[in-house]
Amino acid sequence: MSERLQPGDVAPDFTLSDADGNEVSLSAHKGRKVIVYFYPAALTPGCTKQACDFTDNLSLLADAGYDVLGISPDAPEKLGKFRDKENLKVTLLADPDKKVLDAYGAFGEKMNYGKTYLGVIRSTVIVDEQGKVERALYNVRATGHVAKIIKDLGI
């Protein structure tokens, strides 16, 4: 498990496959702000709510200069089903070996019903135009999180 990112850190670059198998790199977004959010699993209620919230607010975020990338350990094929079933417009990326999740501090110990286990920590990292971490939010809630980001960013 790696350390959680802090504002001012250089955001670790990555290249991952999207739902269609195309490679997407963080560095390709240089010059724009990027909201990178990490979620446990496609096609689950909380993750669906969060992805739909990002999709519903995508044009607002884009107009304010933000791109949105959602990352989970799911395979690209599952991400494609998720996107198509829910009409998602957010770019979903596959991190099955959890290297990017780990680099961003979004994989580690979690507690659920008194049991400790390793899993995806629902997190959002906002990266500025130069590739530095502007904000790093960990253990966020699926519901209401996008509205909070919009409010906190003054959009």
Short mmCIF file of N, CA and C in Angstrom, two decimals:
data_model
loop_
_atom_site.label_atom_id
_atom_site.label_comp_id
_atom_site.label_asym_id
_atom_site.label_seq_id
_atom_site.Cartn_x
_atom_site.Cartn_y
_atom_site.Cartn_z
N MET A 1 0.84 -1.18 0.00
CA MET A 1 0.00 0.00 0.00
C MET A 1 0.88 1.24 0.00
N SER A 2 0.56 2.16 -0.87
CA SER A 2 1.35 3.37 -0.95
C SER A 2 0.70 4.49 -0.14
N GLU A 3 1.45 5.54 0.00
CA GLU A 3 0.97 6.70 0.74
C GLU A 3 -0.13 7.40 -0.04
N ARG A 4 -0.99 8.05 0.69
CA ARG A 4 -2.01 8.87 0.04
C ARG A 4 -1.35 10.12 -0.52
N LEU A 5 -1.88 10.59 -1.64
CA LEU A 5 -1.33 11.79 -2.26
C LEU A 5 -1.76 13.02 -1.48
N GLN A 6 -0.93 14.05 -1.58
CA GLN A 6 -1.19 15.32 -0.91
C GLN A 6 -1.18 16.44 -1.95
N PRO A 7 -1.89 17.54 -1.69
CA PRO A 7 -1.82 18.68 -2.61
C PRO A 7 -0.37 19.10 -2.84
N GLY A 8 -0.03 19.35 -4.11
CA GLY A 8 1.33 19.72 -4.48
C GLY A 8 2.16 18.56 -5.00
N ASP A 9 1.75 17.31 -4.68
CA ASP A 9 2.46 16.14 -5.22
C ASP A 9 2.27 16.08 -6.73
N VAL A 10 3.25 15.51 -7.42
CA VAL A 10 3.08 15.24 -8.84
C VAL A 10 2.17 14.02 -8.96
N ALA A 11 1.11 14.14 -9.73
CA ALA A 11 0.18 13.02 -9.91
C ALA A 11 0.89 11.94 -10.72
N PRO A 12 0.91 10.69 -10.23
CA PRO A 12 1.56 9.63 -11.00
C PRO A 12 0.90 9.47 -12.38
N ASP A 13 1.74 9.48 -13.42
CA ASP A 13 1.19 9.30 -14.76
C ASP A 13 0.78 7.84 -14.92
N PHE A 14 -0.15 7.60 -15.83
CA PHE A 14 -0.60 6.24 -16.09
C PHE A 14 -1.12 6.14 -17.50
N THR A 15 -1.14 4.93 -18.00
CA THR A 15 -1.79 4.61 -19.27
C THR A 15 -2.60 3.35 -19.02
N LEU A 16 -3.92 3.46 -19.19
CA LEU A 16 -4.83 2.34 -18.95
C LEU A 16 -5.77 2.18 -20.14
N SER A 17 -6.36 1.00 -20.26
CA SER A 17 -7.34 0.75 -21.32
C SER A 17 -8.71 1.25 -20.91
N ASP A 18 -9.41 1.86 -21.88
CA ASP A 18 -10.78 2.28 -21.61
C ASP A 18 -11.74 1.14 -21.94
N ALA A 19 -13.03 1.40 -21.89
CA ALA A 19 -14.05 0.37 -22.10
C ALA A 19 -13.98 -0.24 -23.50
N ASP A 20 -13.35 0.45 -24.45
CA ASP A 20 -13.24 -0.05 -25.81
C ASP A 20 -11.84 -0.60 -26.12
N GLY A 21 -10.98 -0.65 -25.08
CA GLY A 21 -9.64 -1.17 -25.29
C GLY A 21 -8.63 -0.13 -25.77
N ASN A 22 -9.04 1.14 -25.89
CA ASN A 22 -8.12 2.20 -26.29
C ASN A 22 -7.30 2.64 -25.09
N GLU A 23 -6.04 2.99 -25.33
CA GLU A 23 -5.19 3.44 -24.23
C GLU A 23 -5.42 4.92 -23.95
N VAL A 24 -5.53 5.24 -22.67
CA VAL A 24 -5.73 6.61 -22.21
C VAL A 24 -4.66 6.91 -21.17
N SER A 25 -3.95 8.02 -21.36
CA SER A 25 -2.89 8.43 -20.43
C SER A 25 -3.27 9.72 -19.73
N LEU A 26 -2.87 9.83 -18.48
CA LEU A 26 -3.08 11.09 -17.76
C LEU A 26 -2.32 12.21 -18.46
N SER A 27 -1.09 11.94 -18.91
CA SER A 27 -0.27 12.97 -19.54
C SER A 27 -0.90 13.56 -20.79
N ALA A 28 -1.80 12.81 -21.45
CA ALA A 28 -2.49 13.32 -22.64
C ALA A 28 -3.45 14.46 -22.28
N HIS A 29 -3.74 14.62 -21.00
CA HIS A 29 -4.67 15.67 -20.54
C HIS A 29 -3.94 16.90 -20.02
N LYS A 30 -2.60 16.93 -20.18
CA LYS A 30 -1.83 18.08 -19.69
C LYS A 30 -2.38 19.36 -20.30
N GLY A 31 -2.50 20.39 -19.49
CA GLY A 31 -3.08 21.65 -19.95
C GLY A 31 -4.55 21.77 -19.58
N ARG A 32 -5.14 20.66 -19.11
CA ARG A 32 -6.52 20.67 -18.60
C ARG A 32 -6.51 20.10 -17.20
N LYS A 33 -7.48 20.47 -16.42
CA LYS A 33 -7.62 19.88 -15.10
C LYS A 33 -8.33 18.54 -15.27
N VAL A 34 -7.98 17.59 -14.41
CA VAL A 34 -8.56 16.25 -14.51
C VAL A 34 -9.06 15.81 -13.14
N ILE A 35 -10.29 15.34 -13.12
CA ILE A 35 -10.84 14.70 -11.92
C ILE A 35 -10.68 13.20 -12.13
N VAL A 36 -9.82 12.58 -11.34
CA VAL A 36 -9.60 11.14 -11.42
C VAL A 36 -10.30 10.53 -10.22
N TYR A 37 -11.32 9.71 -10.49
CA TYR A 37 -12.01 9.10 -9.36
C TYR A 37 -11.88 7.58 -9.41
N PHE A 38 -11.73 7.00 -8.24
CA PHE A 38 -11.52 5.57 -8.09
C PHE A 38 -12.73 4.96 -7.40
N TYR A 39 -13.25 3.89 -7.99
CA TYR A 39 -14.44 3.25 -7.43
C TYR A 39 -14.24 1.73 -7.43
N PRO A 40 -14.91 1.03 -6.50
CA PRO A 40 -14.66 -0.41 -6.32
C PRO A 40 -15.08 -1.31 -7.48
N ALA A 41 -16.30 -1.14 -8.02
CA ALA A 41 -16.75 -2.12 -9.00
C ALA A 41 -17.89 -1.57 -9.87
N ALA A 42 -17.75 -1.78 -11.18
CA ALA A 42 -18.80 -1.41 -12.12
C ALA A 42 -20.05 -2.24 -11.85
N LEU A 43 -21.20 -1.68 -12.22
CA LEU A 43 -22.48 -2.37 -12.13
C LEU A 43 -22.92 -2.68 -10.70
N THR A 44 -22.44 -1.89 -9.74
CA THR A 44 -22.92 -2.01 -8.36
C THR A 44 -23.68 -0.72 -8.03
N PRO A 45 -24.61 -0.75 -7.08
CA PRO A 45 -25.48 0.42 -6.84
C PRO A 45 -24.74 1.73 -6.56
N GLY A 46 -23.81 1.72 -5.61
CA GLY A 46 -23.11 2.96 -5.25
C GLY A 46 -22.26 3.49 -6.39
N CYS A 47 -21.55 2.60 -7.06
CA CYS A 47 -20.68 3.01 -8.16
C CYS A 47 -21.50 3.50 -9.35
N THR A 48 -22.67 2.91 -9.55
CA THR A 48 -23.56 3.36 -10.62
C THR A 48 -24.06 4.77 -10.32
N LYS A 49 -24.46 5.02 -9.08
CA LYS A 49 -24.93 6.35 -8.67
C LYS A 49 -23.84 7.39 -8.90
N GLN A 50 -22.62 7.07 -8.48
CA GLN A 50 -21.51 8.01 -8.63
C GLN A 50 -21.20 8.28 -10.11
N ALA A 51 -21.14 7.22 -10.93
CA ALA A 51 -20.85 7.39 -12.35
C ALA A 51 -21.95 8.18 -13.05
N CYS A 52 -23.21 7.94 -12.67
CA CYS A 52 -24.34 8.69 -13.25
C CYS A 52 -24.27 10.16 -12.83
N ASP A 53 -23.88 10.43 -11.58
CA ASP A 53 -23.73 11.81 -11.12
C ASP A 53 -22.65 12.53 -11.93
N PHE A 54 -21.51 11.86 -12.18
CA PHE A 54 -20.46 12.48 -12.99
C PHE A 54 -20.97 12.70 -14.41
N THR A 55 -21.67 11.72 -14.97
CA THR A 55 -22.21 11.87 -16.33
C THR A 55 -23.19 13.04 -16.41
N ASP A 56 -24.09 13.13 -15.42
CA ASP A 56 -25.08 14.21 -15.40
C ASP A 56 -24.44 15.60 -15.33
N ASN A 57 -23.26 15.68 -14.74
CA ASN A 57 -22.57 16.96 -14.55
C ASN A 57 -21.37 17.14 -15.46
N LEU A 58 -21.22 16.23 -16.44
CA LEU A 58 -20.01 16.23 -17.27
C LEU A 58 -19.87 17.52 -18.08
N SER A 59 -20.94 18.02 -18.67
CA SER A 59 -20.81 19.24 -19.48
C SER A 59 -20.48 20.44 -18.59
N LEU A 60 -21.05 20.50 -17.40
CA LEU A 60 -20.73 21.58 -16.46
C LEU A 60 -19.25 21.54 -16.10
N LEU A 61 -18.74 20.34 -15.79
CA LEU A 61 -17.33 20.18 -15.43
C LEU A 61 -16.43 20.49 -16.63
N ALA A 62 -16.81 20.00 -17.81
CA ALA A 62 -16.01 20.24 -19.02
C ALA A 62 -15.94 21.73 -19.33
N ASP A 63 -17.07 22.43 -19.19
CA ASP A 63 -17.10 23.87 -19.44
C ASP A 63 -16.19 24.62 -18.47
N ALA A 64 -16.00 24.06 -17.28
CA ALA A 64 -15.12 24.68 -16.28
C ALA A 64 -13.66 24.22 -16.46
N GLY A 65 -13.40 23.41 -17.50
CA GLY A 65 -12.02 23.01 -17.80
C GLY A 65 -11.59 21.68 -17.22
N TYR A 66 -12.54 20.86 -16.76
CA TYR A 66 -12.19 19.58 -16.14
C TYR A 66 -12.57 18.40 -17.04
N ASP A 67 -11.64 17.45 -17.17
CA ASP A 67 -11.93 16.15 -17.75
C ASP A 67 -12.16 15.20 -16.59
N VAL A 68 -12.93 14.13 -16.82
CA VAL A 68 -13.23 13.18 -15.76
C VAL A 68 -12.83 11.77 -16.21
N LEU A 69 -12.04 11.11 -15.36
CA LEU A 69 -11.63 9.73 -15.61
C LEU A 69 -12.02 8.88 -14.40
N GLY A 70 -12.75 7.80 -14.64
CA GLY A 70 -13.14 6.88 -13.58
C GLY A 70 -12.31 5.61 -13.69
N ILE A 71 -11.71 5.17 -12.59
CA ILE A 71 -10.82 4.01 -12.60
C ILE A 71 -11.30 2.97 -11.60
N SER A 72 -11.36 1.71 -12.06
CA SER A 72 -11.70 0.59 -11.19
C SER A 72 -10.87 -0.61 -11.62
N PRO A 73 -10.85 -1.67 -10.80
CA PRO A 73 -10.09 -2.86 -11.18
C PRO A 73 -10.82 -3.76 -12.19
N ASP A 74 -11.96 -3.32 -12.70
CA ASP A 74 -12.73 -4.13 -13.64
C ASP A 74 -12.02 -4.25 -15.00
N ALA A 75 -12.36 -5.31 -15.73
CA ALA A 75 -11.85 -5.51 -17.08
C ALA A 75 -12.55 -4.55 -18.04
N PRO A 76 -11.90 -4.19 -19.16
CA PRO A 76 -12.52 -3.28 -20.12
C PRO A 76 -13.91 -3.76 -20.59
N GLU A 77 -14.08 -5.06 -20.76
CA GLU A 77 -15.37 -5.59 -21.22
C GLU A 77 -16.49 -5.27 -20.23
N LYS A 78 -16.21 -5.39 -18.94
CA LYS A 78 -17.21 -5.08 -17.92
C LYS A 78 -17.50 -3.58 -17.92
N LEU A 79 -16.47 -2.78 -18.13
CA LEU A 79 -16.66 -1.32 -18.18
C LEU A 79 -17.55 -0.95 -19.37
N GLY A 80 -17.38 -1.65 -20.48
CA GLY A 80 -18.23 -1.41 -21.65
C GLY A 80 -19.69 -1.72 -21.36
N LYS A 81 -19.93 -2.83 -20.67
CA LYS A 81 -21.30 -3.18 -20.29
C LYS A 81 -21.89 -2.13 -19.35
N PHE A 82 -21.08 -1.69 -18.39
CA PHE A 82 -21.48 -0.67 -17.42
C PHE A 82 -21.86 0.62 -18.15
N ARG A 83 -20.97 1.07 -19.04
CA ARG A 83 -21.21 2.30 -19.80
C ARG A 83 -22.50 2.20 -20.62
N ASP A 84 -22.64 1.09 -21.33
CA ASP A 84 -23.80 0.94 -22.21
C ASP A 84 -25.11 0.80 -21.43
N LYS A 85 -25.09 0.03 -20.34
CA LYS A 85 -26.30 -0.19 -19.55
C LYS A 85 -26.79 1.11 -18.92
N GLU A 86 -25.86 1.94 -18.44
CA GLU A 86 -26.22 3.16 -17.71
C GLU A 86 -26.11 4.44 -18.55
N ASN A 87 -25.78 4.30 -19.85
CA ASN A 87 -25.59 5.46 -20.73
C ASN A 87 -24.56 6.44 -20.17
N LEU A 88 -23.44 5.94 -19.71
CA LEU A 88 -22.42 6.78 -19.09
C LEU A 88 -21.59 7.48 -20.16
N LYS A 89 -21.24 8.73 -19.90
CA LYS A 89 -20.42 9.52 -20.82
C LYS A 89 -19.02 9.73 -20.25
N VAL A 90 -18.79 9.31 -19.03
CA VAL A 90 -17.50 9.44 -18.37
C VAL A 90 -16.53 8.42 -18.97
N THR A 91 -15.26 8.78 -19.09
CA THR A 91 -14.25 7.84 -19.55
C THR A 91 -13.94 6.89 -18.41
N LEU A 92 -14.21 5.60 -18.62
CA LEU A 92 -13.95 4.57 -17.60
C LEU A 92 -12.69 3.81 -17.99
N LEU A 93 -11.79 3.64 -17.02
CA LEU A 93 -10.51 2.99 -17.28
C LEU A 93 -10.35 1.75 -16.41
N ALA A 94 -9.71 0.72 -16.99
CA ALA A 94 -9.50 -0.56 -16.31
C ALA A 94 -8.11 -0.62 -15.70
N ASP A 95 -8.05 -0.98 -14.42
CA ASP A 95 -6.79 -1.15 -13.70
C ASP A 95 -6.80 -2.50 -12.98
N PRO A 96 -6.87 -3.61 -13.76
CA PRO A 96 -7.02 -4.93 -13.13
C PRO A 96 -5.86 -5.33 -12.23
N ASP A 97 -4.65 -4.84 -12.51
CA ASP A 97 -3.51 -5.20 -11.63
C ASP A 97 -3.35 -4.23 -10.46
N LYS A 98 -4.23 -3.22 -10.41
CA LYS A 98 -4.33 -2.26 -9.29
C LYS A 98 -3.07 -1.41 -9.10
N LYS A 99 -2.24 -1.28 -10.12
CA LYS A 99 -1.01 -0.48 -9.99
C LYS A 99 -1.32 1.01 -9.85
N VAL A 100 -2.29 1.50 -10.62
CA VAL A 100 -2.64 2.93 -10.54
C VAL A 100 -3.40 3.19 -9.23
N LEU A 101 -4.33 2.29 -8.90
CA LEU A 101 -5.03 2.41 -7.62
C LEU A 101 -4.03 2.52 -6.48
N ASP A 102 -3.01 1.68 -6.50
CA ASP A 102 -2.00 1.68 -5.45
C ASP A 102 -1.17 2.96 -5.48
N ALA A 103 -0.77 3.41 -6.68
CA ALA A 103 0.06 4.62 -6.81
C ALA A 103 -0.67 5.85 -6.28
N TYR A 104 -2.00 5.84 -6.35
CA TYR A 104 -2.79 6.97 -5.89
C TYR A 104 -3.28 6.81 -4.45
N GLY A 105 -2.87 5.73 -3.79
CA GLY A 105 -3.30 5.50 -2.42
C GLY A 105 -4.76 5.11 -2.32
N ALA A 106 -5.34 4.60 -3.43
CA ALA A 106 -6.76 4.28 -3.47
C ALA A 106 -7.03 2.77 -3.33
N PHE A 107 -6.02 2.04 -2.88
CA PHE A 107 -6.20 0.62 -2.61
C PHE A 107 -5.54 0.33 -1.28
N GLY A 108 -6.28 -0.30 -0.38
CA GLY A 108 -5.69 -0.57 0.93
C GLY A 108 -6.70 -1.19 1.86
N GLU A 109 -6.40 -1.09 3.15
CA GLU A 109 -7.26 -1.70 4.16
C GLU A 109 -8.56 -0.94 4.28
N LYS A 110 -9.63 -1.72 4.33
CA LYS A 110 -10.97 -1.17 4.54
C LYS A 110 -11.62 -1.97 5.65
N MET A 111 -12.63 -1.39 6.25
CA MET A 111 -13.37 -2.10 7.28
C MET A 111 -14.84 -2.10 6.89
N ASN A 112 -15.46 -3.26 6.98
CA ASN A 112 -16.87 -3.39 6.68
C ASN A 112 -17.47 -4.42 7.62
N TYR A 113 -18.49 -4.02 8.33
CA TYR A 113 -19.15 -4.91 9.30
C TYR A 113 -18.14 -5.55 10.26
N GLY A 114 -17.17 -4.75 10.70
CA GLY A 114 -16.20 -5.22 11.69
C GLY A 114 -15.06 -6.07 11.13
N LYS A 115 -15.06 -6.33 9.82
CA LYS A 115 -13.98 -7.11 9.22
C LYS A 115 -13.06 -6.18 8.44
N THR A 116 -11.76 -6.44 8.54
CA THR A 116 -10.77 -5.66 7.80
C THR A 116 -10.37 -6.48 6.58
N TYR A 117 -10.29 -5.81 5.43
CA TYR A 117 -9.88 -6.48 4.20
C TYR A 117 -9.24 -5.46 3.27
N LEU A 118 -8.58 -5.94 2.22
CA LEU A 118 -7.99 -5.06 1.23
C LEU A 118 -9.00 -4.81 0.13
N GLY A 119 -9.09 -3.57 -0.30
CA GLY A 119 -10.02 -3.24 -1.37
C GLY A 119 -9.80 -1.83 -1.88
N VAL A 120 -10.63 -1.45 -2.84
CA VAL A 120 -10.57 -0.10 -3.41
C VAL A 120 -11.17 0.88 -2.42
N ILE A 121 -10.43 1.94 -2.15
CA ILE A 121 -10.89 3.02 -1.28
C ILE A 121 -11.49 4.08 -2.20
N ARG A 122 -12.78 4.30 -2.10
CA ARG A 122 -13.44 5.27 -2.99
C ARG A 122 -12.77 6.63 -2.78
N SER A 123 -12.13 7.12 -3.83
CA SER A 123 -11.30 8.32 -3.72
C SER A 123 -11.44 9.18 -4.97
N THR A 124 -11.12 10.45 -4.81
CA THR A 124 -11.10 11.39 -5.94
C THR A 124 -9.86 12.26 -5.81
N VAL A 125 -9.11 12.34 -6.91
CA VAL A 125 -7.92 13.18 -6.95
C VAL A 125 -8.12 14.19 -8.08
N ILE A 126 -7.97 15.45 -7.74
CA ILE A 126 -8.11 16.51 -8.74
C ILE A 126 -6.70 16.97 -9.11
N VAL A 127 -6.40 16.86 -10.41
CA VAL A 127 -5.07 17.15 -10.93
C VAL A 127 -5.13 18.46 -11.71
N ASP A 128 -4.18 19.36 -11.46
CA ASP A 128 -4.19 20.65 -12.16
C ASP A 128 -3.57 20.54 -13.56
N GLU A 129 -3.52 21.66 -14.27
CA GLU A 129 -3.06 21.67 -15.67
C GLU A 129 -1.59 21.24 -15.81
N GLN A 130 -0.81 21.38 -14.76
CA GLN A 130 0.60 21.00 -14.80
C GLN A 130 0.85 19.57 -14.33
N GLY A 131 -0.23 18.85 -13.98
CA GLY A 131 -0.05 17.47 -13.55
C GLY A 131 0.22 17.31 -12.06
N LYS A 132 -0.07 18.36 -11.30
CA LYS A 132 0.11 18.29 -9.84
C LYS A 132 -1.24 18.08 -9.15
N VAL A 133 -1.19 17.44 -7.99
CA VAL A 133 -2.40 17.19 -7.22
C VAL A 133 -2.89 18.50 -6.62
N GLU A 134 -4.13 18.86 -6.95
CA GLU A 134 -4.75 20.06 -6.38
C GLU A 134 -5.49 19.68 -5.10
N ARG A 135 -6.22 18.54 -5.17
CA ARG A 135 -6.94 18.02 -4.01
C ARG A 135 -6.91 16.50 -4.07
N ALA A 136 -6.87 15.88 -2.90
CA ALA A 136 -6.92 14.42 -2.81
C ALA A 136 -7.93 14.07 -1.72
N LEU A 137 -9.02 13.43 -2.12
CA LEU A 137 -10.11 13.12 -1.21
C LEU A 137 -10.25 11.60 -1.10
N TYR A 138 -10.18 11.10 0.12
CA TYR A 138 -10.25 9.65 0.35
C TYR A 138 -11.46 9.28 1.19
N ASN A 139 -11.91 8.03 1.01
CA ASN A 139 -13.08 7.51 1.74
C ASN A 139 -14.30 8.40 1.51
N VAL A 140 -14.50 8.78 0.24
CA VAL A 140 -15.66 9.62 -0.08
C VAL A 140 -16.90 8.75 -0.22
N ARG A 141 -18.05 9.37 -0.11
CA ARG A 141 -19.32 8.67 -0.29
C ARG A 141 -19.71 8.71 -1.76
N ALA A 142 -20.38 7.66 -2.22
CA ALA A 142 -20.81 7.62 -3.62
C ALA A 142 -21.89 8.65 -3.89
N THR A 143 -22.81 8.80 -2.96
CA THR A 143 -23.95 9.70 -3.14
C THR A 143 -23.60 11.10 -2.63
N GLY A 144 -23.83 12.09 -3.48
CA GLY A 144 -23.60 13.48 -3.09
C GLY A 144 -22.18 13.96 -3.29
N HIS A 145 -21.29 13.07 -3.66
CA HIS A 145 -19.88 13.45 -3.79
C HIS A 145 -19.65 14.43 -4.94
N VAL A 146 -20.28 14.19 -6.08
CA VAL A 146 -20.08 15.07 -7.24
C VAL A 146 -20.58 16.47 -6.93
N ALA A 147 -21.73 16.58 -6.29
CA ALA A 147 -22.26 17.90 -5.91
C ALA A 147 -21.28 18.62 -4.98
N LYS A 148 -20.67 17.88 -4.07
CA LYS A 148 -19.70 18.48 -3.14
C LYS A 148 -18.47 18.98 -3.88
N ILE A 149 -17.98 18.19 -4.85
CA ILE A 149 -16.82 18.62 -5.64
C ILE A 149 -17.15 19.91 -6.38
N ILE A 150 -18.30 19.96 -7.01
CA ILE A 150 -18.71 21.14 -7.77
C ILE A 150 -18.78 22.37 -6.86
N LYS A 151 -19.34 22.18 -5.69
CA LYS A 151 -19.44 23.27 -4.72
C LYS A 151 -18.05 23.70 -4.25
N ASP A 152 -17.20 22.72 -3.88
CA ASP A 152 -15.87 23.03 -3.36
C ASP A 152 -14.98 23.71 -4.42
N LEU A 153 -15.19 23.36 -5.69
CA LEU A 153 -14.38 23.96 -6.75
C LEU A 153 -14.96 25.30 -7.20
N GLY A 154 -16.14 25.65 -6.70
CA GLY A 154 -16.75 26.92 -7.06
C GLY A 154 -17.26 26.96 -8.50
N ILE A 155 -17.70 25.80 -8.99
CA ILE A 155 -18.21 25.72 -10.37
C ILE A 155 -19.69 26.05 -10.38
#
